[in-house]
Amino acid sequence: ELVSDYRYFSDKDTVIIQYGPSGFGIHSNNEYAKTESLKKFENIQKEFLNKFDMIGFNNLKNNLLN
């Protein structure tokens, strides 16, 4: 069973990228994430933000608003 907002788009012709730390018991009282996967998740976020900054956030924002 899908527990994220992905479920609202899965039957549409939409590309979805869903990722996050790995662990067990999602949305339960025993939910936990593996420490190594949290570090990897953090590094992915940092890399994405660094690349996003390299393309110029203001340039992207201006293109989207115009």
Tab-separated table of N, CA, C and O in Angstrom:
chain	number	residue	atom	x	y	z
A	1	GLU	N	0.842	-1.183	0.000
A	1	GLU	CA	0.000	0.000	0.000
A	1	GLU	C	0.880	1.236	0.000
A	1	GLU	O	1.828	1.346	0.754
A	2	LEU	N	0.537	2.184	-0.859
A	2	LEU	CA	1.288	3.431	-0.928
A	2	LEU	C	0.788	4.390	0.137
A	2	LEU	O	-0.409	4.584	0.297
A	3	VAL	N	1.704	4.997	0.873
A	3	VAL	CA	1.307	5.893	1.951
A	3	VAL	C	1.729	7.335	1.692
A	3	VAL	O	1.507	8.190	2.520
A	4	SER	N	2.312	7.604	0.545
A	4	SER	CA	2.725	8.968	0.233
A	4	SER	C	1.747	9.590	-0.759
A	4	SER	O	0.813	8.941	-1.226
A	5	ASP	N	1.980	10.835	-1.093
A	5	ASP	CA	1.132	11.503	-2.086
A	5	ASP	C	1.305	10.916	-3.480
A	5	ASP	O	0.535	11.217	-4.378
A	6	TYR	N	2.307	10.071	-3.632
A	6	TYR	CA	2.526	9.386	-4.906
A	6	TYR	C	1.255	8.676	-5.369
A	6	TYR	O	0.959	8.629	-6.555
A	7	ARG	N	0.481	8.165	-4.448
A	7	ARG	CA	-0.721	7.397	-4.791
A	7	ARG	C	-1.716	8.221	-5.599
A	7	ARG	O	-2.494	7.677	-6.359
A	8	TYR	N	-1.680	9.546	-5.447
A	8	TYR	CA	-2.613	10.394	-6.185
A	8	TYR	C	-2.205	10.573	-7.643
A	8	TYR	O	-3.001	10.997	-8.463
A	9	PHE	N	-0.961	10.273	-7.955
A	9	PHE	CA	-0.455	10.478	-9.308
A	9	PHE	C	-0.084	9.185	-10.019
A	9	PHE	O	0.225	9.200	-11.197
A	10	SER	N	-0.102	8.080	-9.326
A	10	SER	CA	0.396	6.827	-9.890
A	10	SER	C	-0.430	6.340	-11.073
A	10	SER	O	0.083	5.651	-11.936
A	11	ASP	N	-1.696	6.700	-11.150
A	11	ASP	CA	-2.515	6.251	-12.274
A	11	ASP	C	-2.577	7.293	-13.398
A	11	ASP	O	-3.271	7.107	-14.381
A	12	LYS	N	-1.838	8.367	-13.261
A	12	LYS	CA	-1.772	9.410	-14.285
A	12	LYS	C	-0.539	9.167	-15.146
A	12	LYS	O	0.339	8.392	-14.825
A	13	ASP	N	-0.476	9.864	-16.250
A	13	ASP	CA	0.700	9.783	-17.113
A	13	ASP	C	1.744	10.775	-16.600
A	13	ASP	O	2.049	11.773	-17.233
A	14	THR	N	2.266	10.510	-15.399
A	14	THR	CA	3.170	11.418	-14.706
A	14	THR	C	4.393	10.662	-14.223
A	14	THR	O	4.280	9.557	-13.714
A	15	VAL	N	5.549	11.281	-14.394
A	15	VAL	CA	6.783	10.699	-13.877
A	15	VAL	C	6.938	11.160	-12.436
A	15	VAL	O	6.845	12.343	-12.133
A	16	ILE	N	7.162	10.222	-11.535
A	16	ILE	CA	7.316	10.511	-10.122
A	16	ILE	C	8.666	9.976	-9.660
A	16	ILE	O	9.025	8.845	-9.967
A	17	ILE	N	9.395	10.790	-8.945
A	17	ILE	CA	10.629	10.335	-8.302
A	17	ILE	C	10.371	10.399	-6.809
A	17	ILE	O	10.105	11.460	-6.262
A	18	GLN	N	10.426	9.259	-6.191
A	18	GLN	CA	10.178	9.178	-4.756
A	18	GLN	C	11.382	8.539	-4.105
A	18	GLN	O	11.819	7.471	-4.512
A	19	TYR	N	11.930	9.205	-3.125
A	19	TYR	CA	13.089	8.645	-2.440
A	19	TYR	C	13.113	9.149	-1.011
A	19	TYR	O	12.420	10.096	-0.657
A	20	GLY	N	13.910	8.520	-0.226
A	20	GLY	CA	14.066	8.923	1.164
A	20	GLY	C	14.897	7.894	1.884
A	20	GLY	O	15.355	6.915	1.292
A	21	PRO	N	15.105	8.113	3.150
A	21	PRO	CA	15.895	7.146	3.915
A	21	PRO	C	15.189	5.797	3.996
A	21	PRO	O	13.968	5.726	3.910
A	22	SER	N	15.971	4.745	4.133
A	22	SER	CA	15.370	3.418	4.253
A	22	SER	C	15.260	3.015	5.712
A	22	SER	O	15.998	3.491	6.564
A	23	GLY	N	14.298	2.174	5.970
A	23	GLY	CA	14.051	1.698	7.319
A	23	GLY	C	12.852	0.764	7.304
A	23	GLY	O	12.549	0.166	6.283
A	24	PHE	N	12.153	0.694	8.396
A	24	PHE	CA	11.021	-0.228	8.496
A	24	PHE	C	9.886	0.402	9.280
A	24	PHE	O	10.077	1.350	10.038
A	25	GLY	N	8.698	-0.134	9.109
A	25	GLY	CA	7.543	0.271	9.897
A	25	GLY	C	7.022	1.657	9.591
A	25	GLY	O	6.572	2.359	10.495
A	26	ILE	N	7.075	2.052	8.320
A	26	ILE	CA	6.669	3.409	7.956
A	26	ILE	C	5.283	3.756	8.516
A	26	ILE	O	4.358	2.975	8.428
A	27	HIS	N	5.182	4.898	9.126
A	27	HIS	CA	3.952	5.432	9.731
A	27	HIS	C	3.363	4.528	10.814
A	27	HIS	O	2.159	4.489	11.008
A	28	SER	N	4.220	3.808	11.518
A	28	SER	CA	3.748	2.970	12.622
A	28	SER	C	4.432	3.421	13.912
A	28	SER	O	5.337	4.260	13.897
A	29	ASN	N	4.019	2.858	15.018
A	29	ASN	CA	4.654	3.182	16.295
A	29	ASN	C	6.101	2.714	16.357
A	29	ASN	O	6.883	3.217	17.153
A	30	ASN	N	6.447	1.739	15.522
A	30	ASN	CA	7.804	1.185	15.521
A	30	ASN	C	8.642	1.662	14.339
A	30	ASN	O	9.645	1.047	14.003
A	31	GLU	N	8.233	2.756	13.717
A	31	GLU	CA	8.948	3.257	12.544
A	31	GLU	C	10.373	3.664	12.916
A	31	GLU	O	10.611	4.242	13.965
A	32	TYR	N	11.321	3.337	12.036
A	32	TYR	CA	12.679	3.816	12.223
A	32	TYR	C	13.393	3.893	10.888
A	32	TYR	O	12.994	3.261	9.909
A	33	ALA	N	14.433	4.704	10.843
A	33	ALA	CA	15.260	4.850	9.646
A	33	ALA	C	16.681	4.424	9.989
A	33	ALA	O	17.157	4.643	11.111
A	34	LYS	N	17.334	3.829	9.026
A	34	LYS	CA	18.720	3.391	9.214
A	34	LYS	C	19.649	4.609	9.156
A	34	LYS	O	19.517	5.458	8.271
A	35	THR	N	20.578	4.679	10.097
A	35	THR	CA	21.484	5.823	10.192
A	35	THR	C	22.245	6.056	8.896
A	35	THR	O	22.343	7.186	8.421
A	36	GLU	N	22.774	4.992	8.301
A	36	GLU	CA	23.531	5.140	7.057
A	36	GLU	C	22.667	5.713	5.943
A	36	GLU	O	23.131	6.517	5.145
A	37	SER	N	21.400	5.320	5.900
A	37	SER	CA	20.536	5.831	4.839
A	37	SER	C	20.190	7.301	5.077
A	37	SER	O	19.984	8.049	4.129
A	38	LEU	N	20.141	7.730	6.338
A	38	LEU	CA	19.913	9.153	6.630
A	38	LEU	C	21.087	9.994	6.140
A	38	LEU	O	20.902	11.076	5.583
A	39	LYS	N	22.294	9.490	6.333
A	39	LYS	CA	23.484	10.199	5.848
A	39	LYS	C	23.490	10.271	4.329
A	39	LYS	O	23.799	11.312	3.748
A	40	LYS	N	23.126	9.168	3.683
A	40	LYS	CA	23.070	9.154	2.220
A	40	LYS	C	21.993	10.117	1.727
A	40	LYS	O	22.208	10.870	0.774
A	41	PHE	N	20.846	10.121	2.381
A	41	PHE	CA	19.747	11.022	2.039
A	41	PHE	C	20.204	12.480	2.166
A	41	PHE	O	19.936	13.307	1.303
A	42	GLU	N	20.913	12.788	3.236
A	42	GLU	CA	21.437	14.144	3.438
A	42	GLU	C	22.385	14.529	2.303
A	42	GLU	O	22.310	15.636	1.763
A	43	ASN	N	23.273	13.616	1.922
A	43	ASN	CA	24.220	13.904	0.845
A	43	ASN	C	23.521	14.117	-0.493
A	43	ASN	O	23.922	14.986	-1.266
A	44	ILE	N	22.489	13.351	-0.762
A	44	ILE	CA	21.718	13.525	-1.999
A	44	ILE	C	21.071	14.899	-2.006
A	44	ILE	O	21.095	15.612	-3.020
A	45	GLN	N	20.486	15.296	-0.882
A	45	GLN	CA	19.854	16.618	-0.780
A	45	GLN	C	20.885	17.723	-1.010
A	45	GLN	O	20.625	18.682	-1.746
A	46	LYS	N	22.041	17.612	-0.383
A	46	LYS	CA	23.085	18.623	-0.530
A	46	LYS	C	23.561	18.707	-1.974
A	46	LYS	O	23.750	19.798	-2.515
A	47	GLU	N	23.776	17.558	-2.606
A	47	GLU	CA	24.237	17.541	-3.992
A	47	GLU	C	23.205	18.183	-4.909
A	47	GLU	O	23.533	18.973	-5.782
A	48	PHE	N	21.930	17.855	-4.697
A	48	PHE	CA	20.868	18.449	-5.502
A	48	PHE	C	20.860	19.968	-5.334
A	48	PHE	O	20.794	20.714	-6.308
A	49	LEU	N	20.910	20.440	-4.089
A	49	LEU	CA	20.864	21.882	-3.849
A	49	LEU	C	22.084	22.586	-4.428
A	49	LEU	O	21.961	23.695	-4.960
A	50	ASN	N	23.251	21.963	-4.348
A	50	ASN	CA	24.445	22.560	-4.956
A	50	ASN	C	24.307	22.658	-6.467
A	50	ASN	O	24.645	23.680	-7.060
A	51	LYS	N	23.792	21.627	-7.112
A	51	LYS	CA	23.597	21.659	-8.562
A	51	LYS	C	22.512	22.653	-8.936
A	51	LYS	O	22.616	23.366	-9.925
A	52	PHE	N	21.461	22.706	-8.138
A	52	PHE	CA	20.381	23.656	-8.384
A	52	PHE	C	20.924	25.076	-8.290
A	52	PHE	O	20.600	25.922	-9.111
A	53	ASP	N	21.777	25.337	-7.328
A	53	ASP	CA	22.368	26.658	-7.158
A	53	ASP	C	23.267	26.992	-8.346
A	53	ASP	O	23.342	28.140	-8.770
A	54	MET	N	23.948	25.980	-8.901
A	54	MET	CA	24.844	26.217	-10.024
A	54	MET	C	24.080	26.683	-11.266
A	54	MET	O	24.597	27.455	-12.052
A	55	ILE	N	22.849	26.227	-11.466
A	55	ILE	CA	22.103	26.666	-12.640
A	55	ILE	C	21.486	28.034	-12.416
A	55	ILE	O	20.962	28.638	-13.334
A	56	GLY	N	21.563	28.518	-11.217
A	56	GLY	CA	21.091	29.861	-10.918
A	56	GLY	C	19.626	29.884	-10.555
A	56	GLY	O	18.760	29.898	-11.429
A	57	PHE	N	19.344	29.887	-9.276
A	57	PHE	CA	17.969	29.884	-8.813
A	57	PHE	C	17.208	31.103	-9.326
A	57	PHE	O	16.071	30.990	-9.774
A	58	ASN	N	17.820	32.281	-9.284
A	58	ASN	CA	17.126	33.490	-9.731
A	58	ASN	C	16.787	33.419	-11.211
A	58	ASN	O	15.716	33.835	-11.632
A	59	ASN	N	17.695	32.867	-12.002
A	59	ASN	CA	17.424	32.709	-13.436
A	59	ASN	C	16.268	31.766	-13.658
A	59	ASN	O	15.369	32.041	-14.459
A	60	LEU	N	16.252	30.665	-12.938
A	60	LEU	CA	15.158	29.700	-13.054
A	60	LEU	C	13.844	30.328	-12.602
A	60	LEU	O	12.822	30.207	-13.269
A	61	LYS	N	13.879	31.035	-11.477
A	61	LYS	CA	12.678	31.671	-10.958
A	61	LYS	C	12.132	32.688	-11.956
A	61	LYS	O	10.928	32.722	-12.225
A	62	ASN	N	13.005	33.486	-12.539
A	62	ASN	CA	12.557	34.483	-13.520
A	62	ASN	C	11.934	33.820	-14.732
A	62	ASN	O	10.929	34.311	-15.269
A	63	ASN	N	12.493	32.717	-15.188
A	63	ASN	CA	11.938	32.016	-16.338
A	63	ASN	C	10.581	31.418	-16.028
A	63	ASN	O	9.698	31.386	-16.871
A	64	LEU	N	10.396	30.935	-14.807
A	64	LEU	CA	9.128	30.330	-14.438
A	64	LEU	C	8.034	31.372	-14.261
A	64	LEU	O	6.864	31.105	-14.516
A	65	LEU	N	8.396	32.552	-13.799
A	65	LEU	CA	7.402	33.592	-13.527
A	65	LEU	C	7.035	34.402	-14.753
A	65	LEU	O	6.022	35.085	-14.766
A	66	ASN	N	7.851	34.345	-15.789
A	66	ASN	CA	7.565	35.127	-17.008
A	66	ASN	C	6.942	34.301	-18.083
A	66	ASN	O	6.861	33.185	-18.164
